[in-house]
DNA sequence: CGAATCAGTTAATGATGACTAACATCACGA
DNA sequence: TCGTGATGTTAGTCATCATTAACTGATTCG
């Protein structure tokens, strides 16, 4: 359904405009949020003005939907490939981590939009995206379950999401470190965080039940 | 500047409406984004309709500004208190982590809005908020620098932000685990992630330079 | 050479939304 | 009791914005 690059590609410069628009829109959405960006803004960012977008997308919603669908498909496919392939669970986990880092570092805007704007995707494709996201997370859980068989799946899921948060934080603290330093640092941190899933007593076990920070405004 | 609860408090139920509005707005902003929420929506959420808000805030921007300023002040003050107080660096770090977890778990909406919507705050207070956020991060860096004196400050900063990402991920993976399980899990993961700042060779050092995930759409 | 289609353009149109104005309560304090 | 100020209400106003319409220039295929 919904033919991408309808039937034959438009003679000369194939879907380049389409990709250009998606790219510019991702950057803008990441910076100002879906509703903070106008069709005019997106058009302007690629050198055309306003309603030219409707030659490529059926609307702003559809643009966002395609963008997120694309991202979640890429992530999911790459994770599935890793987990289906050969190697120990340890190796798989390292490859999953490396893949997520590479993605977060090379496409920070997409990562940002991907976990912020799902709520603005219209319903048919919203479900599809959510499903792909869930499948992606489950690939991680599968590998983690092999490494920590005693651990409840819910804990593994929560831990996986926490690591996503860790790895996807790069867009926010961007630019401070060169990629060659940042990537191994994140990898080590993610690896260590996951090693801590199992509940050894005595690390920092106290204090988590304390009240909220600075209970003033109540 | 800009008197909160102007001069004397309004006769009966002091600033309760104000707080109520801030609370409802935080939830809405977290769910649909600043521009995705209308003044009517916010009013409706507290049982008044529309422009009643202007009796309490000078505008939508000002509402957001006050909300974020409040959050960053609370976070910063609590961290400063920890670091200024007594205890080893290890203890301080645990207390910082516990504080951040408590905040993220008890006020997920505020945490979400806090690191998404800064860009929509008008300029006078935008700088103030950014400054407080920076100071908060620097409290962490101070403690980390004591624990890892050989490590460049830039790395520590990046690591701190990564841990913020890890801890603040709770709003997204919300509900899966009870707080009594989630809090210690996050604490252990954060602690372990920070222990990995120092670059031991041989953990997962390969593979981070690989290409982006599923290099299709190019 | 056409005819068709792609890819743009500018000018409506119709909603929505932030903010203002003008008017109503109602609880005090003098 | 009267007035004053805090707090609401409803009905504009003015912008902004997504989307559509009507039209134009190319490029390619027959």
Coordinates of C-alpha atoms (C1' of nucleotides) in Angstrom, one line a residue:
Chain A
X1 CA 0.0 0.0 0.0
X2 CA 1.0 3.6 -0.7
X3 CA 3.6 3.2 -3.5
X4 CA 6.9 4.7 -2.7
X5 CA 8.5 6.2 -5.8
X6 CA 5.4 5.6 -7.8
X7 CA 5.7 2.9 -10.5
X8 CA 8.7 4.0 -12.5
X9 CA 11.1 6.5 -11.0
X10 CA 10.7 10.0 -12.3
X11 CA 13.1 10.1 -15.2
X12 CA 16.2 11.9 -14.1
X13 CA 17.0 12.6 -10.5
X14 CA 15.0 9.8 -8.9
X15 CA 13.7 10.1 -5.4
X16 CA 16.4 12.5 -4.4
X17 CA 14.1 15.4 -3.5
X18 CA 12.0 13.0 -1.4
X19 CA 15.1 12.0 0.6
X20 CA 16.2 15.6 0.8
X21 CA 12.9 16.6 2.3
X22 CA 12.9 13.8 4.7
X23 CA 16.3 14.7 5.9
X24 CA 15.6 18.4 6.3
X25 CA 12.3 17.6 8.1
X26 CA 14.1 15.3 10.5
X27 CA 16.5 18.0 11.5
X28 CA 13.8 20.6 11.9
X29 CA 11.5 18.2 13.8
X30 CA 14.3 17.3 16.2
X31 CA 15.1 20.9 16.9
X32 CA 11.7 22.4 17.3
X33 CA 9.2 19.5 17.5
X34 CA 6.6 18.4 14.9
X35 CA 4.1 21.1 15.6
X36 CA 6.8 23.7 15.8
X37 CA 7.8 23.3 12.2
X38 CA 5.6 24.5 9.3
X39 CA 5.4 23.1 5.8
X40 CA 6.9 26.4 4.7
X41 CA 9.9 25.8 7.0
X42 CA 10.5 22.4 5.5
X43 CA 10.1 23.6 2.0
X44 CA 12.4 26.5 2.7
X45 CA 15.1 24.1 4.1
X46 CA 15.4 22.3 0.7
X47 CA 15.1 25.4 -1.4
X48 CA 11.5 25.1 -2.6
X49 CA 8.7 27.0 -1.1
X50 CA 5.7 25.7 0.8
X51 CA 3.2 23.5 -1.0
X52 CA 5.8 21.9 -3.2
X53 CA 5.9 19.2 -0.6
X54 CA 2.5 17.9 -1.6
X55 CA 4.1 16.7 -4.9
X56 CA 6.1 14.2 -2.8
X57 CA 4.0 13.5 0.3
X58 CA 0.3 13.5 0.9
X59 CA 0.7 15.7 4.0
X60 CA 2.7 16.6 7.0
X61 CA 1.5 13.6 8.9
X62 CA 2.4 11.2 6.1
X63 CA 5.9 12.7 6.0
X64 CA 6.4 12.0 9.6
X65 CA 4.9 8.5 9.4
X66 CA 7.2 7.6 6.6
X67 CA 10.2 8.9 8.4
X68 CA 9.5 7.0 11.6
X69 CA 8.5 3.9 9.7
X70 CA 11.8 4.0 7.9
X71 CA 13.8 4.4 11.0
X72 CA 12.1 1.6 12.9
X73 CA 12.4 -0.7 10.0
X74 CA 16.1 -0.1 9.6
X75 CA 16.7 -0.6 13.4
X76 CA 14.6 -3.7 13.5
X77 CA 16.1 -5.3 10.4
X78 CA 19.6 -4.7 11.6
X79 CA 18.9 -6.2 15.0
X80 CA 17.2 -9.2 13.5
X81 CA 20.1 -9.8 11.3
X82 CA 22.5 -9.8 14.2
X83 CA 20.4 -12.1 16.4
X84 CA 19.7 -14.5 13.6
X85 CA 23.3 -14.7 12.6
X86 CA 26.1 -16.7 14.2
X87 CA 28.1 -15.9 17.3
X88 CA 27.8 -16.1 21.1
X89 CA 25.3 -14.1 23.0
X90 CA 28.1 -11.9 24.2
X91 CA 29.1 -11.1 20.7
X92 CA 25.6 -10.4 19.7
X93 CA 25.1 -8.0 22.5
X94 CA 28.3 -6.2 21.5
X95 CA 27.1 -6.0 17.9
X96 CA 23.7 -4.7 19.0
X97 CA 25.3 -2.0 21.1
X98 CA 27.7 -1.0 18.4
X99 CA 24.8 -0.8 15.9
X100 CA 22.8 1.4 18.1
X101 CA 25.7 3.7 18.8
X102 CA 26.6 4.0 15.2
X103 CA 23.0 4.9 14.4
X104 CA 22.7 7.4 17.2
X105 CA 26.0 9.1 16.3
X106 CA 25.4 9.3 12.6
X107 CA 21.7 10.2 12.6
X108 CA 21.0 12.1 15.8
X109 CA 18.0 13.9 14.4
X110 CA 16.3 10.7 13.4
X111 CA 16.9 9.1 16.8
X112 CA 15.5 12.1 18.5
X113 CA 12.4 12.3 16.4
X114 CA 12.0 8.6 16.6
X115 CA 11.3 8.5 20.3
X116 CA 9.5 11.8 20.6
X117 CA 7.0 12.2 17.9
X118 CA 5.4 8.8 17.7
X119 CA 2.3 10.4 19.2
X120 CA 1.8 12.6 16.1
X121 CA 1.8 9.7 13.6
X122 CA -1.7 8.9 12.4
X123 CA -3.3 5.6 13.3
X124 CA -2.7 3.1 10.6
X125 CA 1.1 3.5 10.6
X126 CA 1.4 4.3 14.3
X127 CA 0.7 0.8 15.2
X128 CA 3.2 -0.5 12.6
X129 CA 5.9 1.7 14.1
X130 CA 5.1 0.7 17.6
X131 CA 5.3 -2.9 16.6
X132 CA 8.7 -2.5 15.0
X133 CA 10.0 -0.7 18.1
X134 CA 8.7 -3.5 20.2
X135 CA 10.3 -6.1 18.0
X136 CA 13.6 -4.2 18.1
X137 CA 13.5 -4.2 21.9
X138 CA 12.6 -7.9 22.0
X139 CA 15.7 -8.7 20.0
X140 CA 17.7 -7.2 22.8
X141 CA 15.7 -9.0 25.4
X142 CA 16.3 -12.3 23.6
X143 CA 20.0 -11.8 23.8
X144 CA 19.9 -10.6 27.4
X145 CA 17.7 -13.5 28.4
X146 CA 20.4 -15.9 27.2
X147 CA 23.0 -14.1 29.3
X148 CA 20.8 -13.7 32.4
X149 CA 18.5 -16.7 32.4
X150 CA 17.5 -16.1 36.0
X151 CA 16.3 -12.6 35.4
X152 CA 12.6 -11.8 34.8
X153 CA 11.9 -10.7 31.2
X154 CA 10.3 -7.5 32.5
X155 CA 13.5 -6.5 34.2
X156 CA 15.4 -7.2 31.0
X157 CA 13.0 -5.1 29.1
X158 CA 13.4 -2.2 31.5
X159 CA 17.2 -2.5 31.4
X160 CA 17.2 -2.5 27.6
X161 CA 15.1 0.7 27.5
X162 CA 17.4 2.2 30.0
X163 CA 20.4 1.4 27.8
X164 CA 18.5 2.9 24.8
X165 CA 18.2 6.1 26.9
X166 CA 21.9 6.0 27.7
X167 CA 22.9 5.5 24.1
X168 CA 20.4 8.0 22.6
X169 CA 21.5 10.7 25.0
X170 CA 24.2 11.6 22.5
X171 CA 22.0 14.0 20.5
X172 CA 21.5 16.1 23.7
X173 CA 25.1 16.2 24.9
X174 CA 26.2 16.6 21.3
X175 CA 29.5 17.8 20.0
X176 CA 31.5 17.6 23.2
X177 CA 33.6 14.6 22.2
X178 CA 34.9 13.3 18.9
X179 CA 33.2 10.2 17.7
X180 CA 36.3 8.1 18.2
X181 CA 36.2 8.8 21.9
X182 CA 32.4 8.9 22.3
X183 CA 31.6 5.6 20.7
X184 CA 33.9 3.4 22.9
X185 CA 32.9 5.3 26.0
X186 CA 29.2 4.7 25.3
X187 CA 30.0 1.1 24.5
X188 CA 31.8 0.5 27.7
X189 CA 29.1 2.2 29.7
X190 CA 26.3 0.3 28.1
X191 CA 28.1 -3.0 28.6
X192 CA 28.7 -2.3 32.2
X193 CA 25.2 -1.1 32.8
X194 CA 23.9 -4.4 31.4
X195 CA 26.3 -6.4 33.6
X196 CA 24.6 -4.8 36.6
X197 CA 21.2 -6.2 35.8
X198 CA 21.7 -9.0 38.2
X199 CA 21.1 -7.7 41.7
X200 CA 24.4 -7.9 43.5
X201 CA 23.7 -6.6 47.0
X202 CA 25.9 -3.9 48.5
X203 CA 26.7 -1.5 45.7
X204 CA 24.5 1.5 46.2
X205 CA 21.5 -0.3 47.5
X206 CA 20.4 2.4 50.0
X207 CA 18.8 5.7 49.4
X208 CA 16.6 5.0 46.4
X209 CA 13.4 5.2 48.4
X210 CA 14.0 8.8 49.5
X211 CA 11.7 11.6 48.7
X212 CA 11.6 13.6 45.5
X213 CA 14.2 16.3 45.0
X214 CA 13.7 19.6 46.8
X215 CA 10.1 19.1 47.8
X216 CA 9.3 22.8 47.5
X217 CA 6.6 23.5 45.0
X218 CA 3.9 21.5 46.8
Chain B
X1 CA 11.9 40.0 39.1
X2 CA 8.4 38.8 38.2
X3 CA 6.8 38.3 41.6
X4 CA 5.5 34.8 42.2
X5 CA 2.3 34.9 44.3
X6 CA 2.1 38.6 44.0
X7 CA 2.7 40.6 47.2
X8 CA 0.1 39.0 49.6
X9 CA -1.5 35.7 48.7
X10 CA -5.0 35.9 47.3
X11 CA -7.2 35.6 50.3
X12 CA -8.3 32.0 50.5
X13 CA -6.8 29.2 48.5
X14 CA -3.4 30.7 47.9
X15 CA -1.5 29.7 44.9
X16 CA -3.2 26.3 44.6
X17 CA -4.7 27.1 41.1
X18 CA -1.3 28.1 39.9
X19 CA 0.3 24.9 41.0
X20 CA -2.6 22.9 39.6
X21 CA -2.2 24.6 36.2
X22 CA 1.5 23.9 36.2
X23 CA 0.9 20.3 37.0
X24 CA -1.7 19.7 34.4
X25 CA 0.4 21.6 31.8
X26 CA 3.4 19.5 32.5
X27 CA 1.5 16.3 31.9
X28 CA 0.0 17.7 28.6
X29 CA 3.3 19.0 27.4
X30 CA 5.0 15.8 28.1
X31 CA 2.4 13.8 26.2
X32 CA 1.8 16.0 23.1
X33 CA 4.6 18.6 23.1
X34 CA 4.4 22.3 23.9
X35 CA 2.9 23.3 20.5
X36 CA 0.6 20.3 20.5
X37 CA -1.2 21.7 23.6
X38 CA -3.6 24.6 23.5
X39 CA -4.5 27.1 26.2
X40 CA -8.0 25.6 26.1
X41 CA -6.6 22.2 26.7
X42 CA -4.7 23.3 29.8
X43 CA -7.6 25.2 31.1
X44 CA -9.9 22.3 30.5
X45 CA -7.6 20.0 32.4
X46 CA -8.1 21.9 35.6
X47 CA -11.8 22.6 35.1
X48 CA -11.7 26.2 33.9
X49 CA -12.0 27.2 30.3
X50 CA -9.4 28.9 28.2
X51 CA -8.4 32.4 28.9
X52 CA -8.7 32.0 32.7
X53 CA -5.0 31.1 32.6
X54 CA -4.1 34.7 31.9
X55 CA -5.2 35.5 35.5
X56 CA -2.2 33.4 36.6
X57 CA 0.4 33.6 33.9
X58 CA 1.2 36.2 31.4
X59 CA 1.1 33.7 28.6
X60 CA 1.9 30.2 27.4
X61 CA 5.6 30.9 27.1
X62 CA 5.8 32.3 30.6
X63 CA 4.0 29.2 32.0
X64 CA 6.6 26.9 30.4
X65 CA 9.4 29.1 31.5
X66 CA 8.3 29.0 35.1
X67 CA 7.8 25.3 34.9
X68 CA 11.3 24.6 33.6
X69 CA 12.9 27.2 35.9
X70 CA 11.3 25.6 38.9
X71 CA 12.6 22.1 37.9
X72 CA 16.1 23.1 37.2
X73 CA 16.3 25.0 40.4
X74 CA 15.1 22.1 42.4
X75 CA 17.5 19.7 40.7
X76 CA 20.4 22.1 41.1
X77 CA 19.7 23.0 44.7
X78 CA 19.4 19.4 45.7
X79 CA 22.7 18.4 44.0
X80 CA 24.5 21.4 45.4
X81 CA 23.3 20.4 48.9
X82 CA 24.7 16.9 48.4
X83 CA 28.0 18.0 47.1
X84 CA 28.5 20.7 49.7
X85 CA 27.7 18.3 52.5
X86 CA 29.8 15.6 54.2
X87 CA 30.6 12.2 52.9
X88 CA 33.0 10.4 50.6
X89 CA 32.8 11.0 46.9
X90 CA 31.4 7.5 46.6
X91 CA 28.6 8.4 48.9
X92 CA 27.9 11.7 47.2
X93 CA 27.6 9.9 43.9
X94 CA 25.1 7.4 45.3
X95 CA 23.1 10.2 46.7
X96 CA 23.1 12.1 43.4
X97 CA 22.0 9.0 41.6
X98 CA 19.3 8.3 44.1
X99 CA 18.1 11.9 43.9
X100 CA 17.8 11.8 40.1
X101 CA 16.0 8.5 40.2
X102 CA 13.6 9.7 42.8
X103 CA 12.8 12.7 40.8
X104 CA 12.5 10.9 37.5
X105 CA 10.2 8.3 39.0
X106 CA 7.9 10.7 40.9
X107 CA 7.7 13.4 38.3
X108 CA 8.1 11.8 34.9
X109 CA 6.2 14.5 33.1
X110 CA 8.5 17.3 34.4
X111 CA 11.6 15.3 33.5
X112 CA 10.4 14.8 30.0
X113 CA 9.4 18.4 29.5
X114 CA 12.6 19.6 31.1
X115 CA 14.9 18.1 28.5
X116 CA 12.6 18.5 25.5
X117 CA 11.1 22.0 25.6
X118 CA 13.9 24.3 26.5
X119 CA 13.9 25.5 23.0
X120 CA 10.5 27.0 23.4
X121 CA 11.4 29.1 26.4
X122 CA 11.7 32.8 25.6
X123 CA 15.2 34.3 25.9
X124 CA 15.5 36.0 29.2
X125 CA 14.8 32.8 31.2
X126 CA 16.1 30.4 28.7
X127 CA 19.6 31.4 29.6
X128 CA 18.9 31.0 33.3
X129 CA 17.5 27.5 32.9
X130 CA 20.5 26.5 30.7
X131 CA 22.8 27.8 33.4
X132 CA 21.1 25.8 36.1
X133 CA 21.2 22.7 34.0
X134 CA 24.9 23.3 33.4
X135 CA 25.5 23.8 37.1
X136 CA 23.6 20.6 37.9
X137 CA 25.8 18.6 35.5
X138 CA 28.9 20.2 36.9
X139 CA 28.0 19.0 40.4
X140 CA 28.1 15.5 39.0
X141 CA 31.4 16.2 37.1
X142 CA 32.9 17.5 40.4
X143 CA 32.2 14.3 42.2
X144 CA 33.2 12.2 39.2
X145 CA 36.5 14.1 38.9
X146 CA 37.3 13.1 42.4
X147 CA 36.7 9.5 41.7
X148 CA 38.5 9.4 38.3
X149 CA 41.2 12.1 38.5
X150 CA 43.0 10.8 35.4
X151 CA 39.9 11.2 33.2
X152 CA 39.4 14.4 31.1
X153 CA 36.6 16.6 32.2
X154 CA 35.0 16.3 28.8
X155 CA 34.7 12.6 29.1
X156 CA 33.2 12.9 32.6
X157 CA 30.6 15.4 31.3
X158 CA 29.7 13.1 28.4
X159 CA 29.4 10.2 30.8
X160 CA 27.2 12.2 33.2
X161 CA 24.9 13.1 30.3
X162 CA 24.7 9.5 29.3
X163 CA 23.7 8.5 32.8
X164 CA 21.0 11.3 32.8
X165 CA 19.7 9.7 29.6
X166 CA 19.7 6.3 31.3
X167 CA 17.9 7.5 34.4
X168 CA 15.4 9.7 32.6
X169 CA 14.4 6.9 30.3
X170 CA 11.9 5.7 32.8
X171 CA 9.1 8.0 31.5
X172 CA 9.3 6.2 28.2
X173 CA 9.4 2.6 29.4
X174 CA 7.0 3.5 32.2
X175 CA 4.8 1.2 34.1
X176 CA 6.5 -2.0 33.3
X177 CA 8.1 -2.4 36.8
X178 CA 7.0 -1.4 40.3
X179 CA 9.1 1.4 41.7
X180 CA 10.7 -0.8 44.3
X181 CA 12.2 -2.9 41.6
X182 CA 12.9 -0.1 39.1
X183 CA 14.7 2.2 41.4
X184 CA 17.4 -0.2 42.6
X185 CA 17.8 -1.6 39.0
X186 CA 18.5 1.9 37.7
X187 CA 20.8 2.7 40.5
X188 CA 22.9 -0.4 39.9
X189 CA 23.0 0.3 36.2
X190 CA 24.0 3.9 36.6
X191 CA 26.7 3.0 39.1
X192 CA 28.1 0.3 36.8
X193 CA 28.0 2.6 33.8
X194 CA 30.0 5.2 35.6
X195 CA 32.5 2.6 36.8
X196 CA 33.2 1.9 33.1
X197 CA 34.3 5.5 32.4
X198 CA 37.9 4.5 32.7
X199 CA 38.9 2.8 29.5
X200 CA 39.7 -0.8 30.3
X201 CA 40.7 -2.4 27.0
X202 CA 39.1 -5.6 25.9
X203 CA 35.5 -5.3 26.8
X204 CA 33.7 -4.5 23.7
X205 CA 36.2 -2.3 22.0
X206 CA 35.7 -3.5 18.5
X207 CA 32.9 -2.6 16.1
X208 CA 32.0 0.9 17.0
X209 CA 33.3 2.4 13.9
X210 CA 31.0 0.4 11.7
X211 CA 28.6 2.0 9.3
X212 CA 25.2 3.2 10.2
X213 CA 22.4 0.7 10.6
X214 CA 20.9 -0.6 7.4
X215 CA 22.3 1.9 5.0
X216 CA 19.3 1.7 2.8
X217 CA 17.6 5.1 2.4
X218 CA 20.6 6.8 0.9
Chain C
dC1 C1' 6.5 17.8 -33.1
dG2 C1' 3.1 17.0 -29.5
dA3 C1' 0.8 15.0 -25.0
dA4 C1' 1.6 13.7 -20.8
dT5 C1' 3.5 14.0 -16.5
dC6 C1' 6.7 15.8 -13.1
dA7 C1' 7.7 19.5 -10.2
dG8 C1' 7.1 23.9 -9.1
dT9 C1' 4.7 28.6 -8.4
dT10 C1' 1.4 31.9 -6.2
dA11 C1' -3.1 32.9 -4.4
dA12 C1' -7.2 31.3 -1.9
dT13 C1' -9.6 28.8 2.0
dG14 C1' -10.8 27.2 6.4
dA15 C1' -9.3 25.9 11.1
dT16 C1' -7.1 26.5 14.9
dG17 C1' -5.1 29.0 18.5
dA18 C1' -3.0 32.8 21.4
dC19 C1' -4.3 36.6 23.4
dT20 C1' -7.6 40.8 24.5
dA21 C1' -12.0 43.1 25.9
dA22 C1' -16.0 43.6 28.4
dC23 C1' -18.6 42.0 31.6
dA24 C1' -20.0 38.9 36.0
dT25 C1' -19.2 36.9 40.8
dC26 C1' -18.1 36.7 45.2
dA27 C1' -15.5 37.0 49.3
dC28 C1' -13.7 39.9 52.2
dG29 C1' -12.2 44.5 54.9
dA30 C1' -13.4 49.1 56.1
Chain D
dT1 C1' -23.1 47.9 53.3
dC2 C1' -20.2 49.1 49.8
dG3 C1' -16.3 48.7 47.2
dT4 C1' -12.3 46.4 45.7
dG5 C1' -9.6 42.8 43.9
dA6 C1' -9.1 38.1 42.7
dT7 C1' -10.9 34.9 39.5
dG8 C1' -13.9 33.6 35.8
dT9 C1' -16.8 33.9 31.6
dT10 C1' -18.0 34.6 26.7
dA11 C1' -17.2 36.9 22.4
dG12 C1' -14.1 39.0 19.5
dT13 C1' -9.4 39.8 16.9
dC14 C1' -5.4 38.7 14.3
dA15 C1' -1.9 35.4 13.0
dT16 C1' -0.4 31.3 11.5
dC17 C1' -0.8 27.2 9.1
dA18 C1' -2.1 23.0 6.6
dT19 C1' -4.2 22.1 2.5
dT20 C1' -6.2 23.0 -2.1
dA21 C1' -6.8 25.4 -6.7
dA22 C1' -5.2 27.1 -10.9
dC23 C1' -1.5 27.8 -13.6
dT24 C1' 3.4 27.4 -15.7
dG25 C1' 7.6 25.5 -17.4
dA26 C1' 10.3 21.6 -18.5
dT27 C1' 11.5 16.7 -20.1
dT28 C1' 10.6 12.6 -22.1
dC29 C1' 8.2 9.2 -24.9
dG30 C1' 5.6 8.1 -28.9

